[in-house]
Amino acid sequence: MIALPRPRRTRGGGNERADGSGPAAPSRRRSRVRAFGLRTRLLAAFLLVAAVSAGTTSALTYREARNALLKTAQDTAVSTFRDQVERTGWRLPVEEEGIEEILRDLARTGKPRPWVVFAEYGSVRASSGENPVSSVITPELRRAATAHRYGSFERVVKNGVPYLTIGMPTVFRTGPDSTLPTGLVLYAVMRMTDEQINVDALLVAARNGALPGLAVALVPALLAARSVLRPVRELRRAARSMGSGRLDTRIPVRGSDELADLADTFNESAGQLERSVSELREAEARARRFASDVSHELRTPLAGMLAVTEVLDQDADRLDADTAQAVRLVSAETGKLAVLVEDLMEISRFDARAAELNSDEIDVAEAIRKTLQTRHWADDDRIRTELPAGVRARLDPRRFDVVVANLVGNALRHGGAPVTVHLRTEASSSGTLVLVIEVTDRGPGIPAAALPHIFDRFYKADAARTRSPGSGLGLAITLENVTLHDGTIRAGNLPGGGAVFTVEIPLRAEEAGR
């Protein structure tokens, strides 16, 4: 038979996870994921690119504008000072009394703004200002001005104030292309505070221009993130819808980009899955109908056969040995076939979701004793019980009887004496009070390879054992009955040898208080 997976029944609502964590855990994880989700990463990446682009553009613009501003002022000052020095006539030797007036005339013609002009000739030091020597003229500039015919210049910052210093030697022209230095070197010192103010203004403008650019870039970033996230959200909703059982869910396909291809692929996969699940459901339904129909069709002839074999069993002692043996074999096999048909019908009801609980409040210890008495096991010295009085629960008496009978019968057939039935109540790991029934034996135990399959239908731990006294469905029916009670069943081995089957059925609050 082909069986589709059935949703696990849970008590107290459907928000609990299979791993036992409550609804708070996924919500916390979801909040952590959303803090650094796809939208956040897309916006961060978009703004990072915009910030780098705006910052790079602003920095390059600022650098070029600053260089152009400073170069204009510098070139103007240098060329003007050179021209003024060349036009001025000098008398040698230079005397300190007469040179100051010449220096003041040079200072008044300074461009783009007035200079302070200094002169150095041997030990003579003079200037157009109050101090004959400038503190901003560096030794490097003095050496460069002396070594180069056309002079040199340098930008200096002192006490936070920028200066342009120009050094220009004076020469005698001895021919069309030849000159001789006079030993007199003139220096022009010009404050560049206005240029610095303009440069600072450029920096502020570049910064203020970049910030609105980032704000403007946020709008296309949000639009781009929305265009990417909308198909992702639709895919998430569609996947969640399919997970809840709506296999006809589809995603609208928009555009022709990669996201549209993803939506189209999802739709194709969903359609294929829907067809496959439909085929499986149809096959499952056919298998259930087949098993149910066969079982129903076999019940009537089996009832007649059981009646005939019962009469033959009574007369077997009056038959010859071979005939009596054949009669008893037919009777035993007919009984096994009847058990198999009943079990198949029970499994069919579980597969068809037709099995229902008819719960009633019962004394659990008394119900177990009744099960043992009905099977004539009450006086069997191979069976021991530990059944404390006063344990009451709401159970389906018939299905609980099947659970106990199947576990004890399985232990008697495949385990070793003594078989012990132990009843108790205890708190589970989640704090819920549960009813616990343990059935143990002292046999060889369950092979490790068989443990994962011990509740499978028709599974045999011993592959060489082709025939067994039961139908091969007892433990599978036990599992279904326990699950119908919202309980669990486990199989394992005892440390000292032997198998142990543990059934846990949750007790409701009103039951636990009685």
PDB file of N, CA and C in Angstrom, residues 42-56 214 217:
ATOM      1  N   LEU A  42      20.103  45.059   0.455  1.00  0.00           N
ATOM      2  CA  LEU A  42      19.998  45.757  -0.825  1.00  0.00           C
ATOM      3  C   LEU A  42      20.138  47.268  -0.642  1.00  0.00           C
ATOM      4  N   LEU A  43      19.435  47.814   0.364  1.00  0.00           N
ATOM      5  CA  LEU A  43      19.537  49.244   0.607  1.00  0.00           C
ATOM      6  C   LEU A  43      20.962  49.635   0.985  1.00  0.00           C
ATOM      7  N   ALA A  44      21.583  48.822   1.851  1.00  0.00           N
ATOM      8  CA  ALA A  44      22.950  49.124   2.273  1.00  0.00           C
ATOM      9  C   ALA A  44      23.905  49.098   1.078  1.00  0.00           C
ATOM     10  N   ALA A  45      23.761  48.092   0.216  1.00  0.00           N
ATOM     11  CA  ALA A  45      24.638  48.007  -0.957  1.00  0.00           C
ATOM     12  C   ALA A  45      24.406  49.190  -1.900  1.00  0.00           C
ATOM     13  N   PHE A  46      23.129  49.530  -2.127  1.00  0.00           N
ATOM     14  CA  PHE A  46      22.816  50.637  -3.031  1.00  0.00           C
ATOM     15  C   PHE A  46      23.366  51.951  -2.480  1.00  0.00           C
ATOM     16  N   LEU A  47      23.131  52.194  -1.179  1.00  0.00           N
ATOM     17  CA  LEU A  47      23.619  53.433  -0.580  1.00  0.00           C
ATOM     18  C   LEU A  47      25.146  53.460  -0.517  1.00  0.00           C
ATOM     19  N   LEU A  48      25.761  52.297  -0.325  1.00  0.00           N
ATOM     20  CA  LEU A  48      27.217  52.255  -0.310  1.00  0.00           C
ATOM     21  C   LEU A  48      27.784  52.657  -1.666  1.00  0.00           C
ATOM     22  N   VAL A  49      27.184  52.111  -2.730  1.00  0.00           N
ATOM     23  CA  VAL A  49      27.637  52.488  -4.078  1.00  0.00           C
ATOM     24  C   VAL A  49      27.407  53.974  -4.319  1.00  0.00           C
ATOM     25  N   ALA A  50      26.210  54.473  -3.884  1.00  0.00           N
ATOM     26  CA  ALA A  50      25.928  55.895  -4.072  1.00  0.00           C
ATOM     27  C   ALA A  50      26.893  56.753  -3.261  1.00  0.00           C
ATOM     28  N   ALA A  51      27.196  56.323  -2.024  1.00  0.00           N
ATOM     29  CA  ALA A  51      28.121  57.092  -1.185  1.00  0.00           C
ATOM     30  C   ALA A  51      29.516  57.117  -1.786  1.00  0.00           C
ATOM     31  N   VAL A  52      29.975  55.966  -2.271  1.00  0.00           N
ATOM     32  CA  VAL A  52      31.310  55.919  -2.890  1.00  0.00           C
ATOM     33  C   VAL A  52      31.356  56.789  -4.141  1.00  0.00           C
ATOM     34  N   SER A  53      30.291  56.704  -4.947  1.00  0.00           N
ATOM     35  CA  SER A  53      30.262  57.516  -6.170  1.00  0.00           C
ATOM     36  C   SER A  53      30.220  59.002  -5.845  1.00  0.00           C
ATOM     37  N   ALA A  54      29.318  59.374  -4.900  1.00  0.00           N
ATOM     38  CA  ALA A  54      29.212  60.785  -4.543  1.00  0.00           C
ATOM     39  C   ALA A  54      30.497  61.280  -3.894  1.00  0.00           C
ATOM     40  N   GLY A  55      31.059  60.442  -2.990  1.00  0.00           N
ATOM     41  CA  GLY A  55      32.301  60.848  -2.332  1.00  0.00           C
ATOM     42  C   GLY A  55      33.442  60.996  -3.310  1.00  0.00           C
ATOM     43  N   THR A  56      33.559  60.054  -4.242  1.00  0.00           N
ATOM     44  CA  THR A  56      34.635  60.131  -5.234  1.00  0.00           C
ATOM     45  C   THR A  56      34.470  61.351  -6.135  1.00  0.00           C
ATOM     46  N   LEU A 214      22.912  61.347  -1.406  1.00  0.00           N
ATOM     47  CA  LEU A 214      22.595  60.082  -0.737  1.00  0.00           C
ATOM     48  C   LEU A 214      21.107  59.981  -0.440  1.00  0.00           C
ATOM     49  N   ALA A 217      19.401  59.158  -3.533  1.00  0.00           N
ATOM     50  CA  ALA A 217      19.676  57.778  -3.946  1.00  0.00           C
ATOM     51  C   ALA A 217      18.836  56.779  -3.165  1.00  0.00           C
TER      52      ALA A 217
END
